[in-house]
Amino acid sequence: MFSDKEVNLYLPWFPVKNLKEAKDFYQEKYASIYQKEQRYAYAICLKENNLPIDYVNIDLDDSHDLGYGLKKEYWHQGIVSEAVEAVIQQAKKDNLCYLTATHDIKNNHSGNVMKKVGMHYCYSYKEQWMPKNRPVIFRMYQINLDGKNGFIKNIGINMNILLKKTYKGQVI
């Protein structure tokens, strides 16, 4: 998955080119996560043979950002939605109050996963996306796990201004 250009198009890193890059990527991105007592970094495995076909995770900073990926031969089968729903249930049991997730507006399938698992659209924003150094409009979704309504309060953004921003003449 981490070497596939199509799969990595909407992920925040470049495809790896060889085994050494894959090992370096793992050390840089994931090794420290697996050292923590509480973590949400899971492999998605097929039920029939327990082979990993990708991942789902939640950042434990204030964003509680949900992320996922999947090898393209398994796309459009409901696998990611099923895995994300299981992780959401675990996060709820562990008393996380909310989760957020974003997707590039060009990646509608990821947005469909967010909707399918009960996340709600909050707002869109444009940024120069690093490390790929290209402008991207992201849609941000949230699910509240504590039964309360409303947007998260700790992100410090005026939602009315964000909701009125435009892109190519259209309100986003």
Tab-separated table of C-alpha atoms in Angstrom:
chain	number	residue	atom	x	y	z
A	1	MET	CA	0.000	0.000	0.000
A	2	PHE	CA	2.687	2.516	0.909
A	3	SER	CA	4.337	2.016	-2.495
A	4	ASP	CA	1.169	2.394	-4.597
A	5	LYS	CA	0.944	5.854	-6.228
A	6	GLU	CA	-2.839	5.719	-6.628
A	7	VAL	CA	-3.449	4.698	-3.014
A	8	ASN	CA	-1.056	7.376	-1.734
A	9	LEU	CA	-2.494	10.188	-3.854
A	10	TYR	CA	-4.676	11.405	-0.967
A	11	LEU	CA	-2.401	10.359	1.911
A	12	PRO	CA	0.036	12.817	3.535
A	13	TRP	CA	3.232	11.141	2.342
A	14	PHE	CA	4.911	10.036	-0.842
A	15	PRO	CA	4.930	6.398	-1.962
A	16	VAL	CA	7.943	4.429	-0.747
A	17	LYS	CA	10.269	3.072	-3.438
A	18	ASN	CA	11.977	0.166	-1.684
A	19	LEU	CA	12.171	-1.876	1.521
A	20	LYS	CA	14.632	0.520	3.186
A	21	GLU	CA	12.258	3.474	2.631
A	22	ALA	CA	9.389	1.353	4.015
A	23	LYS	CA	11.374	0.541	7.177
A	24	ASP	CA	12.406	4.203	7.594
A	25	PHE	CA	8.782	5.291	7.097
A	26	TYR	CA	7.601	2.855	9.769
A	27	GLN	CA	10.263	4.035	12.240
A	28	GLU	CA	9.441	7.692	11.625
A	29	LYS	CA	5.651	7.464	11.576
A	30	TYR	CA	4.536	4.463	13.646
A	31	ALA	CA	7.203	2.943	15.902
A	32	SER	CA	6.697	5.509	18.692
A	33	ILE	CA	2.905	5.070	18.575
A	34	TYR	CA	3.197	1.365	19.342
A	35	GLN	CA	5.313	2.200	22.412
A	36	LYS	CA	2.455	4.114	24.084
A	37	GLU	CA	0.139	2.534	26.628
A	38	GLN	CA	-3.029	3.894	25.012
A	39	ARG	CA	-3.024	3.980	21.252
A	40	TYR	CA	-5.352	3.638	18.321
A	41	ALA	CA	-3.245	2.273	15.477
A	42	TYR	CA	-4.630	-0.912	13.982
A	43	ALA	CA	-3.976	-3.116	10.988
A	44	ILE	CA	-7.043	-3.955	8.929
A	45	CYS	CA	-6.917	-7.715	8.344
A	46	LEU	CA	-9.050	-10.029	6.256
A	47	LYS	CA	-11.277	-12.254	8.387
A	48	GLU	CA	-10.605	-15.388	6.354
A	49	ASN	CA	-6.808	-15.356	6.614
A	50	ASN	CA	-5.844	-12.538	9.030
A	51	LEU	CA	-3.573	-10.928	6.408
A	52	PRO	CA	-3.143	-7.171	6.828
A	53	ILE	CA	-4.518	-5.104	3.964
A	54	ASP	CA	-4.029	-1.720	5.586
A	55	TYR	CA	-4.688	0.457	8.624
A	56	VAL	CA	-7.016	2.654	10.670
A	57	ASN	CA	-5.825	5.032	13.397
A	58	ILE	CA	-6.787	7.899	15.681
A	59	ASP	CA	-4.345	10.620	16.711
A	60	LEU	CA	-4.415	11.183	20.458
A	61	ASP	CA	-3.705	14.901	20.274
A	62	ASP	CA	-6.581	17.404	20.638
A	63	SER	CA	-7.798	16.752	17.090
A	64	HIS	CA	-8.571	13.055	17.688
A	65	ASP	CA	-8.090	12.790	13.936
A	66	LEU	CA	-9.243	9.535	12.370
A	67	GLY	CA	-7.233	8.192	9.448
A	68	TYR	CA	-7.356	5.098	7.280
A	69	GLY	CA	-5.988	3.538	4.142
A	70	LEU	CA	-6.645	0.421	2.120
A	71	LYS	CA	-4.963	-1.471	-0.705
A	72	LYS	CA	-6.835	-0.625	-3.891
A	73	GLU	CA	-7.797	-4.229	-4.700
A	74	TYR	CA	-10.063	-4.057	-1.608
A	75	TRP	CA	-11.667	-0.671	-2.350
A	76	HIS	CA	-15.488	-0.341	-2.505
A	77	GLN	CA	-16.242	-3.457	-0.456
A	78	GLY	CA	-17.207	-1.825	2.853
A	79	ILE	CA	-14.034	-3.044	4.573
A	80	VAL	CA	-12.812	0.374	5.735
A	81	SER	CA	-16.266	1.356	6.999
A	82	GLU	CA	-16.457	-1.839	9.039
A	83	ALA	CA	-12.980	-1.282	10.509
A	84	VAL	CA	-13.665	2.382	11.279
A	85	GLU	CA	-16.961	1.513	12.998
A	86	ALA	CA	-15.109	-0.952	15.251
A	87	VAL	CA	-12.480	1.657	16.158
A	88	ILE	CA	-15.193	4.244	16.853
A	89	GLN	CA	-16.890	1.810	19.239
A	90	GLN	CA	-13.585	1.248	21.050
A	91	ALA	CA	-12.963	4.995	21.286
A	92	LYS	CA	-16.463	5.447	22.716
A	93	LYS	CA	-15.826	2.743	25.348
A	94	ASP	CA	-12.578	4.505	26.230
A	95	ASN	CA	-14.492	7.781	26.763
A	96	LEU	CA	-13.047	9.805	23.900
A	97	CYS	CA	-15.517	12.666	23.451
A	98	TYR	CA	-15.233	13.129	19.683
A	99	LEU	CA	-13.345	12.186	16.528
A	100	THR	CA	-12.576	14.306	13.496
A	101	ALA	CA	-11.540	13.364	9.974
A	102	THR	CA	-10.776	15.245	6.792
A	103	HIS	CA	-10.712	14.355	3.133
A	104	ASP	CA	-9.655	16.068	-0.073
A	105	ILE	CA	-12.816	17.148	-1.937
A	106	LYS	CA	-11.534	15.145	-4.914
A	107	ASN	CA	-11.627	11.974	-2.798
A	108	ASN	CA	-15.385	11.494	-2.452
A	109	HIS	CA	-15.040	7.822	-1.498
A	110	SER	CA	-13.267	8.778	1.723
A	111	GLY	CA	-16.024	11.268	2.498
A	112	ASN	CA	-18.586	8.523	1.915
A	113	VAL	CA	-16.851	6.367	4.539
A	114	MET	CA	-17.062	9.257	7.018
A	115	LYS	CA	-20.782	9.695	6.370
A	116	LYS	CA	-21.479	5.951	6.503
A	117	VAL	CA	-19.971	5.649	10.008
A	118	GLY	CA	-22.070	8.542	11.330
A	119	MET	CA	-19.679	11.470	11.011
A	120	HIS	CA	-21.193	14.851	10.146
A	121	TYR	CA	-19.812	17.490	7.815
A	122	CYS	CA	-18.636	20.596	9.686
A	123	TYR	CA	-16.775	22.846	7.240
A	124	SER	CA	-14.309	23.054	4.361
A	125	TYR	CA	-10.967	24.813	4.203
A	126	LYS	CA	-8.190	25.335	1.696
A	127	GLU	CA	-4.510	24.878	2.494
A	128	GLN	CA	-1.188	24.417	0.790
A	129	TRP	CA	-0.828	20.748	1.633
A	130	MET	CA	2.573	19.609	2.757
A	131	PRO	CA	4.669	17.659	2.064
A	132	LYS	CA	3.120	17.435	-1.415
A	133	ASN	CA	3.108	21.228	-1.789
A	134	ARG	CA	-0.194	21.581	-3.615
A	135	PRO	CA	-3.380	23.478	-2.824
A	136	VAL	CA	-6.139	21.233	-1.447
A	137	ILE	CA	-9.653	21.899	-0.262
A	138	PHE	CA	-10.429	19.623	2.663
A	139	ARG	CA	-13.817	18.752	4.122
A	140	MET	CA	-13.787	18.252	7.881
A	141	TYR	CA	-16.163	15.801	9.536
A	142	GLN	CA	-16.809	15.088	13.199
A	143	ILE	CA	-18.600	12.526	15.306
A	144	ASN	CA	-19.409	13.237	18.942
A	145	LEU	CA	-19.097	10.154	21.090
A	146	ASP	CA	-20.280	11.758	24.325
A	147	GLY	CA	-23.870	12.356	23.188
A	148	LYS	CA	-23.443	16.144	23.027
A	149	ASN	CA	-24.164	18.163	19.898
A	150	GLY	CA	-22.074	20.879	18.310
A	151	PHE	CA	-18.615	21.437	16.922
A	152	ILE	CA	-15.484	20.852	18.928
A	153	LYS	CA	-14.562	24.021	20.755
A	154	ASN	CA	-10.823	23.710	21.130
A	155	ILE	CA	-9.813	24.256	17.509
A	156	GLY	CA	-10.141	28.044	17.809
A	157	ILE	CA	-11.665	28.728	14.383
A	158	ASN	CA	-14.588	31.024	13.651
A	159	MET	CA	-16.949	28.624	11.889
A	160	ASN	CA	-19.077	31.374	10.299
A	161	ILE	CA	-16.061	32.765	8.462
A	162	LEU	CA	-14.989	29.313	7.269
A	163	LEU	CA	-18.437	28.455	6.013
A	164	LYS	CA	-18.566	31.629	3.906
A	165	LYS	CA	-15.198	31.195	2.194
A	166	THR	CA	-15.385	30.533	-1.499
A	167	TYR	CA	-13.420	28.475	-3.958
A	168	LYS	CA	-13.638	29.318	-7.678
A	169	GLY	CA	-16.671	31.471	-6.945
A	170	GLN	CA	-18.625	28.814	-5.050
A	171	VAL	CA	-19.342	28.737	-1.342
A	172	ILE	CA	-17.663	25.694	0.159
